[in-house]
PDB file of C-alpha atoms in Angstrom:
ATOM      1  CA  MET A   1     121.264  87.383 109.493  1.00 50.00           C
ATOM      2  CA  GLU A   2     119.670  85.177 106.658  1.00 58.00           C
ATOM      3  CA  LYS A   3     116.239  86.155 108.127  1.00 58.00           C
ATOM      4  CA  ILE A   4     117.182  89.857 107.751  1.00 53.00           C
ATOM      5  CA  ILE A   5     118.672  89.612 104.157  1.00 54.00           C
ATOM      6  CA  SER A   6     116.248  87.235 102.568  1.00 58.00           C
ATOM      7  CA  PRO A   7     113.132  89.475 102.529  1.00 62.00           C
ATOM      8  CA  ILE A   8     115.106  92.120 100.685  1.00 64.00           C
ATOM      9  CA  PRO A   9     113.872  91.960  97.174  1.00 74.00           C
ATOM     10  CA  VAL A  10     116.467  91.452  94.505  1.00 76.00           C
ATOM     11  CA  TYR A  11     115.164  94.631  92.954  1.00 74.00           C
ATOM     12  CA  ASN A  12     116.303  96.676  95.916  1.00 78.00           C
ATOM     13  CA  LEU A  13     119.750  95.075  95.779  1.00 77.00           C
ATOM     14  CA  LEU A  14     119.917  95.993  92.234  1.00 74.00           C
ATOM     15  CA  THR A  15     118.807  99.585  92.511  1.00 78.00           C
ATOM     16  CA  ASN A  16     120.428 100.373  95.905  1.00 90.00           C
ATOM     17  CA  LEU A  17     123.238  98.278  97.310  1.00 91.00           C
ATOM     18  CA  ILE A  18     125.128  97.654  93.915  1.00 92.00           C
ATOM     19  CA  PRO A  19     124.806 101.348  92.946  1.00 92.00           C
ATOM     20  CA  GLY A  20     125.717 102.379  96.258  1.00 94.00           C
ATOM     21  CA  THR A  21     128.855 100.160  96.285  1.00 94.00           C
ATOM     22  CA  VAL A  22     129.819 101.352  92.683  1.00 93.00           C
ATOM     23  CA  LEU A  23     129.304 105.146  93.865  1.00 93.00           C
ATOM     24  CA  ALA A  24     131.559 104.465  96.812  1.00 94.00           C
ATOM     25  CA  ALA A  25     134.256 102.601  94.841  1.00 94.00           C
ATOM     26  CA  LEU A  26     134.195 105.611  92.337  1.00 90.00           C
ATOM     27  CA  LEU A  27     134.516 108.044  94.945  1.00 88.00           C
ATOM     28  CA  LYS A  28     137.271 106.261  96.647  1.00 88.00           C
ATOM     29  CA  PHE A  29     139.398 105.945  93.342  1.00 86.00           C
ATOM     30  CA  CYS A  30     138.371 109.310  91.841  1.00 84.00           C
ATOM     31  CA  VAL A  31     138.079 111.790  94.910  1.00 79.00           C
ATOM     32  CA  GLU A  32     140.976 112.266  97.413  1.00 77.00           C
ATOM     33  CA  GLY A  33     139.858 111.630 100.891  1.00 78.00           C
ATOM     34  CA  CYS A  34     136.589 110.030 100.068  1.00 83.00           C
ATOM     35  CA  ASP A  35     136.844 106.451 101.099  1.00 90.00           C
ATOM     36  CA  ILE A  36     133.656 105.160 102.495  1.00 91.00           C
ATOM     37  CA  PHE A  37     134.993 101.631 102.702  1.00 93.00           C
ATOM     38  CA  SER A  38     137.368 102.758 105.498  1.00 92.00           C
ATOM     39  CA  LEU A  39     134.511 103.987 107.845  1.00 90.00           C
ATOM     40  CA  THR A  40     134.230 100.571 109.439  1.00 92.00           C
ATOM     41  CA  ASN A  41     135.874  97.173 109.611  1.00 93.00           C
ATOM     42  CA  ASN A  42     132.346  95.465 110.256  1.00 94.00           C
ATOM     43  CA  ILE A  43     131.173  94.129 106.830  1.00 93.00           C
ATOM     44  CA  TRP A  44     127.521  94.199 107.949  1.00 91.00           C
ATOM     45  CA  ILE A  45     127.702  97.853 109.059  1.00 94.00           C
ATOM     46  CA  LEU A  46     129.578  98.657 105.687  1.00 95.00           C
ATOM     47  CA  ALA A  47     126.656  96.757 103.777  1.00 92.00           C
ATOM     48  CA  VAL A  48     124.104  98.924 105.492  1.00 92.00           C
ATOM     49  CA  ILE A  49     126.144 102.093 104.725  1.00 94.00           C
ATOM     50  CA  LEU A  50     126.482 100.889 101.106  1.00 95.00           C
ATOM     51  CA  TYR A  51     122.814 100.199 100.765  1.00 93.00           C
ATOM     52  CA  PHE A  52     121.829 103.500 102.410  1.00 93.00           C
ATOM     53  CA  LEU A  53     124.155 105.412 100.094  1.00 94.00           C
ATOM     54  CA  GLY A  54     122.339 103.545  97.195  1.00 94.00           C
ATOM     55  CA  ILE A  55     118.973 104.609  98.569  1.00 93.00           C
ATOM     56  CA  ILE A  56     120.412 108.297  98.709  1.00 93.00           C
ATOM     57  CA  ASN A  57     121.596 107.856  95.011  1.00 94.00           C
ATOM     58  CA  SER A  58     118.212 106.438  93.983  1.00 92.00           C
ATOM     59  CA  ARG A  59     116.376 109.247  95.424  1.00 92.00           C
ATOM     60  CA  ILE A  60     118.772 112.010  93.785  1.00 93.00           C
ATOM     61  CA  SER A  61     118.278 110.142  90.520  1.00 91.00           C
ATOM     62  CA  SER A  62     114.531 110.313  90.734  1.00 90.00           C
ATOM     63  CA  LEU A  63     114.170 113.722  92.123  1.00 90.00           C
ATOM     64  CA  VAL A  64     116.918 115.566  90.224  1.00 92.00           C
ATOM     65  CA  PHE A  65     118.084 113.541  87.299  1.00 91.00           C
ATOM     66  CA  GLU A  66     114.607 112.389  85.951  1.00 90.00           C
ATOM     67  CA  PRO A  67     113.158 115.806  85.941  1.00 90.00           C
ATOM     68  CA  LEU A  68     116.305 117.189  84.360  1.00 90.00           C
ATOM     69  CA  ILE A  69     116.265 114.480  81.630  1.00 89.00           C
ATOM     70  CA  LYS A  70     112.508 115.368  80.992  1.00 86.00           C
ATOM     71  CA  MET A  71     113.352 119.019  80.816  1.00 90.00           C
ATOM     72  CA  LEU A  72     116.232 118.460  78.231  1.00 89.00           C
ATOM     73  CA  LYS A  73     113.795 116.297  76.298  1.00 86.00           C
ATOM     74  CA  ILE A  74     116.325 113.366  76.280  1.00 87.00           C
ATOM     75  CA  VAL A  75     113.322 111.022  76.698  1.00 83.00           C
ATOM     76  CA  LYS A  76     109.667 111.248  76.484  1.00 82.00           C
ATOM     77  CA  PHE A  77     107.508 109.970  79.299  1.00 82.00           C
ATOM     78  CA  VAL A  78     103.808 109.013  79.380  1.00 82.00           C
ATOM     79  CA  PRO A  79     101.539 110.660  81.992  1.00 83.00           C
ATOM     80  CA  HIS A  80     101.618 108.571  85.161  1.00 82.00           C
ATOM     81  CA  LYS A  81      97.975 107.908  84.775  1.00 81.00           C
ATOM     82  CA  ASP A  82      98.634 106.218  81.310  1.00 84.00           C
ATOM     83  CA  PHE A  83     101.575 104.147  83.017  1.00 83.00           C
ATOM     84  CA  THR A  84      99.324 102.793  85.757  1.00 82.00           C
ATOM     85  CA  ASP A  85      96.506 101.968  83.454  1.00 83.00           C
ATOM     86  CA  ALA A  86      98.909  99.933  81.190  1.00 84.00           C
ATOM     87  CA  GLU A  87     100.563  98.395  84.185  1.00 84.00           C
ATOM     88  CA  LEU A  88      97.203  97.103  85.396  1.00 84.00           C
ATOM     89  CA  LYS A  89      96.446  95.637  81.935  1.00 85.00           C
ATOM     90  CA  ASP A  90     100.079  93.994  81.606  1.00 82.00           C
ATOM     91  CA  THR A  91      99.371  90.512  82.882  1.00 85.00           C
ATOM     92  CA  SER A  92     102.878  89.446  81.594  1.00 87.00           C
ATOM     93  CA  GLY A  93     104.649  91.874  84.061  1.00 82.00           C
ATOM     94  CA  LYS A  94     106.969  93.061  81.398  1.00 85.00           C
ATOM     95  CA  LEU A  95     105.971  96.787  81.757  1.00 81.00           C
ATOM     96  CA  THR A  96     107.033  96.488  85.464  1.00 82.00           C
ATOM     97  CA  GLN A  97     110.173  94.649  84.487  1.00 83.00           C
ATOM     98  CA  LEU A  98     111.106  97.326  81.865  1.00 82.00           C
ATOM     99  CA  SER A  99     110.204 100.052  84.378  1.00 83.00           C
ATOM    100  CA  ARG A 100     112.697  98.608  87.010  1.00 83.00           C
ATOM    101  CA  MET A 101     115.497  98.252  84.409  1.00 82.00           C
ATOM    102  CA  ASN A 102     114.967 101.812  83.451  1.00 84.00           C
ATOM    103  CA  ASN A 103     115.311 102.852  87.202  1.00 84.00           C
ATOM    104  CA  GLU A 104     118.525 101.002  87.322  1.00 85.00           C
ATOM    105  CA  TYR A 105     119.805 102.856  84.414  1.00 88.00           C
ATOM    106  CA  ARG A 106     118.887 106.219  85.803  1.00 88.00           C
ATOM    107  CA  SER A 107     120.495 105.238  89.123  1.00 89.00           C
ATOM    108  CA  TYR A 108     123.878 104.777  87.186  1.00 90.00           C
ATOM    109  CA  ILE A 109     123.373 108.152  85.506  1.00 90.00           C
ATOM    110  CA  SER A 110     123.222 109.472  89.066  1.00 91.00           C
ATOM    111  CA  VAL A 111     126.173 107.600  90.148  1.00 90.00           C
ATOM    112  CA  PHE A 112     128.533 108.812  87.488  1.00 91.00           C
ATOM    113  CA  SER A 113     127.046 112.461  87.827  1.00 89.00           C
ATOM    114  CA  ILE A 114     127.614 112.621  91.427  1.00 88.00           C
ATOM    115  CA  VAL A 115     131.481 111.583  91.024  1.00 86.00           C
ATOM    116  CA  LEU A 116     131.691 114.051  88.258  1.00 84.00           C
ATOM    117  CA  ILE A 117     130.216 116.799  90.423  1.00 82.00           C
ATOM    118  CA  PHE A 118     132.727 115.965  93.204  1.00 79.00           C
ATOM    119  CA  LEU A 119     135.567 115.968  90.802  1.00 77.00           C
ATOM    120  CA  PHE A 120     134.684 119.440  89.424  1.00 74.00           C
ATOM    121  CA  SER A 121     133.620 121.112  92.440  1.00 72.00           C
ATOM    122  CA  ASN A 122     135.792 123.867  93.905  1.00 61.00           C
ATOM    123  CA  ILE A 123     133.955 123.854  97.213  1.00 63.00           C
ATOM    124  CA  LYS A 124     135.801 121.096  98.906  1.00 64.00           C
ATOM    125  CA  ASN A 125     136.834 123.149 101.976  1.00 67.00           C
ATOM    126  CA  PHE A 126     133.362 124.443 102.560  1.00 68.00           C
ATOM    127  CA  ILE A 127     131.974 120.952 102.304  1.00 66.00           C
ATOM    128  CA  THR A 128     134.704 119.503 104.596  1.00 67.00           C
ATOM    129  CA  ASP A 129     134.133 122.282 107.097  1.00 71.00           C
ATOM    130  CA  ASN A 130     130.310 121.771 107.180  1.00 71.00           C
ATOM    131  CA  ILE A 131     129.871 118.203 106.315  1.00 69.00           C
ATOM    132  CA  CYS A 132     127.682 117.245 109.080  1.00 70.00           C
ATOM    133  CA  TRP A 133     125.196 120.177 108.677  1.00 77.00           C
ATOM    134  CA  ILE A 134     125.220 119.656 104.855  1.00 75.00           C
ATOM    135  CA  ILE A 135     124.458 115.894 105.143  1.00 71.00           C
ATOM    136  CA  LEU A 136     121.632 116.421 107.682  1.00 76.00           C
ATOM    137  CA  CYS A 137     119.960 119.305 105.907  1.00 79.00           C
ATOM    138  CA  LEU A 138     120.252 117.616 102.399  1.00 80.00           C
ATOM    139  CA  GLY A 139     119.102 114.296 103.976  1.00 75.00           C
ATOM    140  CA  VAL A 140     115.834 115.964 105.394  1.00 80.00           C
ATOM    141  CA  LEU A 141     115.232 117.813 101.998  1.00 86.00           C
ATOM    142  CA  LEU A 142     115.943 114.764  99.921  1.00 85.00           C
ATOM    143  CA  PHE A 143     113.760 112.185 101.721  1.00 80.00           C
ATOM    144  CA  LEU A 144     111.037 114.934 102.329  1.00 85.00           C
ATOM    145  CA  CYS A 145     110.828 115.291  98.654  1.00 85.00           C
ATOM    146  CA  ALA A 146     111.043 111.537  97.935  1.00 81.00           C
ATOM    147  CA  TYR A 147     108.203 110.943 100.656  1.00 77.00           C
ATOM    148  CA  ARG A 148     105.902 113.566  98.762  1.00 82.00           C
ATOM    149  CA  LYS A 149     106.794 112.060  95.266  1.00 83.00           C
ATOM    150  CA  GLN A 150     106.052 108.384  96.622  1.00 80.00           C
ATOM    151  CA  VAL A 151     102.711 109.601  98.355  1.00 77.00           C
ATOM    152  CA  SER A 152     101.496 110.971  94.960  1.00 80.00           C
ATOM    153  CA  TYR A 153     102.230 107.663  93.244  1.00 76.00           C
ATOM    154  CA  ILE A 154     100.100 105.995  95.832  1.00 75.00           C
ATOM    155  CA  THR A 155      97.325 108.293  95.800  1.00 78.00           C
ATOM    156  CA  SER A 156      97.342 108.267  92.004  1.00 78.00           C
ATOM    157  CA  ARG A 157      97.402 104.426  91.948  1.00 74.00           C
ATOM    158  CA  ILE A 158      94.526 104.196  94.575  1.00 75.00           C
ATOM    159  CA  SER A 159      92.556 106.539  92.518  1.00 77.00           C
ATOM    160  CA  ARG A 160      93.206 104.585  89.289  1.00 74.00           C
ATOM    161  CA  LEU A 161      92.169 101.302  90.942  1.00 73.00           C
ATOM    162  CA  ASN A 162      89.036 102.676  92.627  1.00 75.00           C
ATOM    163  CA  ASN A 163      87.853 104.296  89.250  1.00 76.00           C
ATOM    164  CA  GLN A 164      88.185 100.797  87.390  1.00 68.00           C
TER     165      GLN A 164
END
């Protein structure tokens, strides 16, 4: 098991496993009938579920809350090109570290927002009656958008590196 866990970067644990666990805990205590911890008694399966929940949260934070925060002008972003140029010049790695911290904070904005949405939604019966369809459709849509966004980052970075 150590061989499986040791290659997982600490960053992934901070942005996926911990927020996934916090989200599950908040849902358990705030939303009736939403106890993810009771899905299994196997600690390893539960860890995978919580990690995956954290990945879903991370994608929601990136694809929903980041654009919303930009649209509301709560923060001002620089163009991605400027970020990648600066990142390549930053030999200290501080910019990358700050960006990772930024992503952690955005993940927690998403965690609390998801719990609030569950608390204020009046569509519980519709969700519980159609949960499998909803999860599968939203999962495909969410990861399709995430994949598209990631490909754009990769192609942008390749373009920046090739034009140096």
